[in-house]
Tab-separated table of C-alpha atoms and ligand atoms in Angstrom:
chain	number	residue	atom	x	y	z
A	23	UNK	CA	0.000	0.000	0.000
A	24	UNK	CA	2.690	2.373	0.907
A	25	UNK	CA	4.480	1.958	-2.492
A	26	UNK	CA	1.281	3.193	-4.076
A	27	UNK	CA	0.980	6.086	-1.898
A	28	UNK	CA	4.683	7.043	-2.710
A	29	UNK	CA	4.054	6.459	-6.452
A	30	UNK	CA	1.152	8.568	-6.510
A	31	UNK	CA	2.824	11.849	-4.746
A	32	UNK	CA	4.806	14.169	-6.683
A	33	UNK	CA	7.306	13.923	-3.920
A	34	UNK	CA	8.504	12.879	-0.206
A	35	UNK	CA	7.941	14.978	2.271
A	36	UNK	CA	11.421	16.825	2.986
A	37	UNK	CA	13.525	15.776	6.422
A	38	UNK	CA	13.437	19.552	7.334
A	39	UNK	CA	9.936	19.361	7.535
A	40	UNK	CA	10.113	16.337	10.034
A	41	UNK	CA	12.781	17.967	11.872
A	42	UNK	CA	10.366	20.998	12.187
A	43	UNK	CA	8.066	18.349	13.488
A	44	UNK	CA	9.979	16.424	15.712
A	45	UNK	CA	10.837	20.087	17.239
A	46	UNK	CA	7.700	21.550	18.055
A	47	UNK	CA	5.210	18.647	19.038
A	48	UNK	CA	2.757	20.858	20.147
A	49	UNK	CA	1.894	22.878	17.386
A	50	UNK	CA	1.992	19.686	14.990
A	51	UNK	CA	-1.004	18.018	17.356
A	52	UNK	CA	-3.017	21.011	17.978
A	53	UNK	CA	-3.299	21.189	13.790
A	54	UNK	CA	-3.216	18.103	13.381
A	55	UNK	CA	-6.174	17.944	15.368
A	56	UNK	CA	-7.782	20.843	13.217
A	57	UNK	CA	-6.726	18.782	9.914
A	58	UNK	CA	-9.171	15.737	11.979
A	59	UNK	CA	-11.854	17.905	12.057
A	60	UNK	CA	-11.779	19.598	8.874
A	61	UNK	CA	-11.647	15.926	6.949
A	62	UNK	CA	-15.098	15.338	8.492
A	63	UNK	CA	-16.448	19.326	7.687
A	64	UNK	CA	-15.308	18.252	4.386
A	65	UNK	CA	-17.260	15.211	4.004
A	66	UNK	CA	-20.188	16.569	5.555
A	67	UNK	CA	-20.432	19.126	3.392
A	68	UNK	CA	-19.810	17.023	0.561
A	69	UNK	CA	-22.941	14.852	1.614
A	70	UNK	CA	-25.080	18.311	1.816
A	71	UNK	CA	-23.988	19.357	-1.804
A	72	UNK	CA	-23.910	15.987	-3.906
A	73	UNK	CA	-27.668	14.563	-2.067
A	74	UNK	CA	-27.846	12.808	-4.918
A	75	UNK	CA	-25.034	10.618	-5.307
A	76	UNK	CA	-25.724	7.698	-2.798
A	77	UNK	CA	-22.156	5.898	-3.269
A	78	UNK	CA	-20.669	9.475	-2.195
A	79	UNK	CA	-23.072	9.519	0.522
A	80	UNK	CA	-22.365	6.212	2.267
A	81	UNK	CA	-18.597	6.598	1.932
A	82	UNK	CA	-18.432	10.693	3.124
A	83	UNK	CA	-21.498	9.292	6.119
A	84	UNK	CA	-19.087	6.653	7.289
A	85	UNK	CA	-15.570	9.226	7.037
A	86	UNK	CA	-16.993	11.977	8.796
A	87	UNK	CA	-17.665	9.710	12.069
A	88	UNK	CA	-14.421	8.006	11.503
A	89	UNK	CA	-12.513	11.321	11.316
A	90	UNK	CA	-14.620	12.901	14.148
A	91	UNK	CA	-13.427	9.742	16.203
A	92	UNK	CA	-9.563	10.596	15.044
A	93	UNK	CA	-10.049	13.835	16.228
A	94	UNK	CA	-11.042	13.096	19.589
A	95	UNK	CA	-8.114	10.706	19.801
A	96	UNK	CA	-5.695	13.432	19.501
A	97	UNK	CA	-7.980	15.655	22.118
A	98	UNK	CA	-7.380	12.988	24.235
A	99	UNK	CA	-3.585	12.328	23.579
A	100	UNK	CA	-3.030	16.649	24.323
A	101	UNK	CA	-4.898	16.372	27.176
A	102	UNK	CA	-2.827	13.360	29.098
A	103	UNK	CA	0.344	15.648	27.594
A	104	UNK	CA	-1.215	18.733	29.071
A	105	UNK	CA	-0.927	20.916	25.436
A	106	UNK	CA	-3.498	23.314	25.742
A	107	UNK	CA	-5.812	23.908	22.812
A	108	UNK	CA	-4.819	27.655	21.136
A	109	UNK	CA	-5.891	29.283	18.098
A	110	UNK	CA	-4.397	28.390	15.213
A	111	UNK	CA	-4.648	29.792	11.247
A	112	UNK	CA	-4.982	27.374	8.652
A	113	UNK	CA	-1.915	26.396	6.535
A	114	UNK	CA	-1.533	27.489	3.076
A	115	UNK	CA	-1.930	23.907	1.748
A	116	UNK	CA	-6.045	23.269	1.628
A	117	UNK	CA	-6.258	26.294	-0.139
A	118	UNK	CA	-3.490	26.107	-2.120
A	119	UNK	CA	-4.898	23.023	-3.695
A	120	UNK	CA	-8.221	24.506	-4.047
A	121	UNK	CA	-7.055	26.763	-6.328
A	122	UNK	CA	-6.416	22.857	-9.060
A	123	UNK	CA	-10.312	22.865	-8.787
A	124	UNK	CA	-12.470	23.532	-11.470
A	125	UNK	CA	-15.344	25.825	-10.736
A	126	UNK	CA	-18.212	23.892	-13.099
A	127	UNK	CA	-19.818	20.584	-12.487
A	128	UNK	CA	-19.577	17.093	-13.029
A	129	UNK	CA	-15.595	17.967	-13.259
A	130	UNK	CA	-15.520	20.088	-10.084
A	131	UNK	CA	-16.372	17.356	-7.802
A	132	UNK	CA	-14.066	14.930	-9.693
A	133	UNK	CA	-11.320	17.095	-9.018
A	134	UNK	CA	-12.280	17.893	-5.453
A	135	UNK	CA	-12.263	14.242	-5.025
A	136	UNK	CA	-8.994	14.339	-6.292
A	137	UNK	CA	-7.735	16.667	-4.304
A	138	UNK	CA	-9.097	14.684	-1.472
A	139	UNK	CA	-7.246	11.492	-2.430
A	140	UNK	CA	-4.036	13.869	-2.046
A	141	UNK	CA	-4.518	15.207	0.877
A	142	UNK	CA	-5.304	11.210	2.635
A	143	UNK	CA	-2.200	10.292	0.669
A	144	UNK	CA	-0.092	12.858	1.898
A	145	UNK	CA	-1.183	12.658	5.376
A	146	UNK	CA	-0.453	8.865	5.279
A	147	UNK	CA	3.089	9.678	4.138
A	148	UNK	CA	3.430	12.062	6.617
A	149	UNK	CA	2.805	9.993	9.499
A	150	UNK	CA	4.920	6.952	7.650
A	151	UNK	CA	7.603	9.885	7.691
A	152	UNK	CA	7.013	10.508	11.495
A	153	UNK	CA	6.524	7.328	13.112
A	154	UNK	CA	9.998	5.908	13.655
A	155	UNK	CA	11.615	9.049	15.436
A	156	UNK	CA	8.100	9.585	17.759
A	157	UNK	CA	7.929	8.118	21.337
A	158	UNK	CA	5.680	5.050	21.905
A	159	UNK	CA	2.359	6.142	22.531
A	160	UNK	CA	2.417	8.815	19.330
A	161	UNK	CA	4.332	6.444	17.300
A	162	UNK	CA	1.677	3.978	17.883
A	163	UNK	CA	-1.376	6.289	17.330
A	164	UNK	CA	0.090	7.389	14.243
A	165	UNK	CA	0.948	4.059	12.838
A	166	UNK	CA	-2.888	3.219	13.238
A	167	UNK	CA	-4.021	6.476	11.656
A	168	UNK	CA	-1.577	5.752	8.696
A	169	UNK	CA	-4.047	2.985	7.815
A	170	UNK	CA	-7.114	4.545	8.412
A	171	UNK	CA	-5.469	7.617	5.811
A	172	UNK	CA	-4.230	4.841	3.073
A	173	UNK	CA	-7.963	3.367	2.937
A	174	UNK	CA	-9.449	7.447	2.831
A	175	UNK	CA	-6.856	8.041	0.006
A	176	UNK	CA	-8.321	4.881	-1.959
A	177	UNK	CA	-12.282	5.719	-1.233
A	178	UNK	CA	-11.933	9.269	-2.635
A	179	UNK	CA	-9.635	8.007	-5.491
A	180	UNK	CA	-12.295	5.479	-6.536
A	181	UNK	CA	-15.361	7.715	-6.375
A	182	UNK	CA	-13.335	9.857	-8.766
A	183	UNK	CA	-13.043	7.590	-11.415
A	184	UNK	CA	-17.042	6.541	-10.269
A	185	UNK	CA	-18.040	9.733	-11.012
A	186	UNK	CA	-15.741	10.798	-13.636
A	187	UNK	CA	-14.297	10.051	-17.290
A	188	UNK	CA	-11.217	7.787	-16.978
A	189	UNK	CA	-9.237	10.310	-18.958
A	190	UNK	CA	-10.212	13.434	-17.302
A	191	UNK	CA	-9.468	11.740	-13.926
A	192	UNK	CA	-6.032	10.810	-14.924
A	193	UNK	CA	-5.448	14.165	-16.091
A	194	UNK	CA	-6.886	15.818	-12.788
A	195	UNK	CA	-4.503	13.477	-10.981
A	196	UNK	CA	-1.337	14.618	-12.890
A	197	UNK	CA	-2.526	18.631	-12.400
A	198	UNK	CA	-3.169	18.380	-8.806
A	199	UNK	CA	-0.439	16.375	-7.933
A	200	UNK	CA	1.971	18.610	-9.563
A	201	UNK	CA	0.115	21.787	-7.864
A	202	UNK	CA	0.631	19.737	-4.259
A	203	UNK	CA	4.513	18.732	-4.874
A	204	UNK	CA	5.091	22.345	-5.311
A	205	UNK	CA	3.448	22.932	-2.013
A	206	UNK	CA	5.451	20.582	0.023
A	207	UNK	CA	8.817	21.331	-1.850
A	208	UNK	CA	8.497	25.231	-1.576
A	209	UNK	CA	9.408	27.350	0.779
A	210	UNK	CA	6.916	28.350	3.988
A	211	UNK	CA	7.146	30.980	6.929
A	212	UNK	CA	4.886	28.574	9.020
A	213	UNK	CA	4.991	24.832	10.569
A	214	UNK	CA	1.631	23.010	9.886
A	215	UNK	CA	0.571	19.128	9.349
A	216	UNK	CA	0.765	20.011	5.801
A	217	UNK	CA	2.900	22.850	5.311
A	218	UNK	CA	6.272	22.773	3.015
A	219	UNK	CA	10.078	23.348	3.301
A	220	UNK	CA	10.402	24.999	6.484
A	221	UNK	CA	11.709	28.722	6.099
A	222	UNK	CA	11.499	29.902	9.691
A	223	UNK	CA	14.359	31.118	12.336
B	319	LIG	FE1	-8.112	11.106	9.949
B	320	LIG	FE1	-8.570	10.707	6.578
């Protein structure tokens, strides 16, 4: 599973960005948290806009609880660590990818499937990225969630290709993935779940 994940990324994600990671812990669970919650805003909202599409519909029903249940997890895990919950602004990388998404239907929700294939996939390689220099109870957590974000990355690439042409789906894949690499290869002035090349002090 992983070696698909890797093949379908533009790129790894860079050591800096893990050592930015491994150095502030706190800020990396209090949006990763935030990342939890918006994956099951995003389905839910998906389930409000497409109420016609019932395959959609079971799949986004049955993420949103699972990602709800992530995200109290990692309530939990900052709570036994003491790291109290602050207000934090949203990366650059959600939007950023946004931006790949055509504005008129059926293609706009093939490509916002897309995009959400890429964001699972990333996460997954993220955490894959993390787990061996965490301490036992993260490591572990994350190593579970790296599962849960390889399956996500699969559902939302094969409603894609459910709901879009083959060929326009391939395409979509090779535009967003190129508009994501350059994300996580670029420089960025802030550390986030899903930010790129660290370029802080
Ligand atoms: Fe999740
Ligand atoms: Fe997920």
């Amino acid at each position: 599973m992983m070696s698909h994940i890797h093949a379908f990324l533009g790129c790894r994600t860079p050591d800096a960005w893990v050592a930015a990671a491994l150095a502030d812990q706190e800020t990396l669970l209090i949006d990763h948290k935030n990342c939890e919650f918006k994956a099951a805003s995003t389905a839910l909202s998906l389930i409000a806009k497409y109420h016609s599409h019932v395959d959609l519909i079971s799949m986004m029903s049955r993420l949103a609880r699972e990602e709800l249940v992530h995200h109290e997890q990692v309530m939990r895990l900052m709570k036994r660590r003491k790291i109290e919950l602050r207000q934090l602004s949203a990366g650059r990388y959600a939007s950023g990818l946004r931006k790949a998404v055509r504005n008129h239907e059926p293609v706009k929700l093939v490509d916002t499937l897309v995009v959400g294939a890429f964001i699972e996939a990333r996460s997954c390689e993220r955490f894959e990225a993390l787990v061996p220099h965490l301490d036992e109870e993260l490591g572990k957590f994350y190593f579970g969630l790296l599962k849960s974000e390889a399956r996500h990355y699969q559902g939302y690439l094969k409603l894609a290709y459910q709901y879009g042409e083959a060929k326009d789906v391939d395409q979509a894949v090779v535009r967003v993935r190129e508009a994501e690499r350059e994300l996580i290869e670029s420089p960025d002035i802030e550390f986030r779940f899903h930010s790129g090349v660290p370029a802080f002090s």
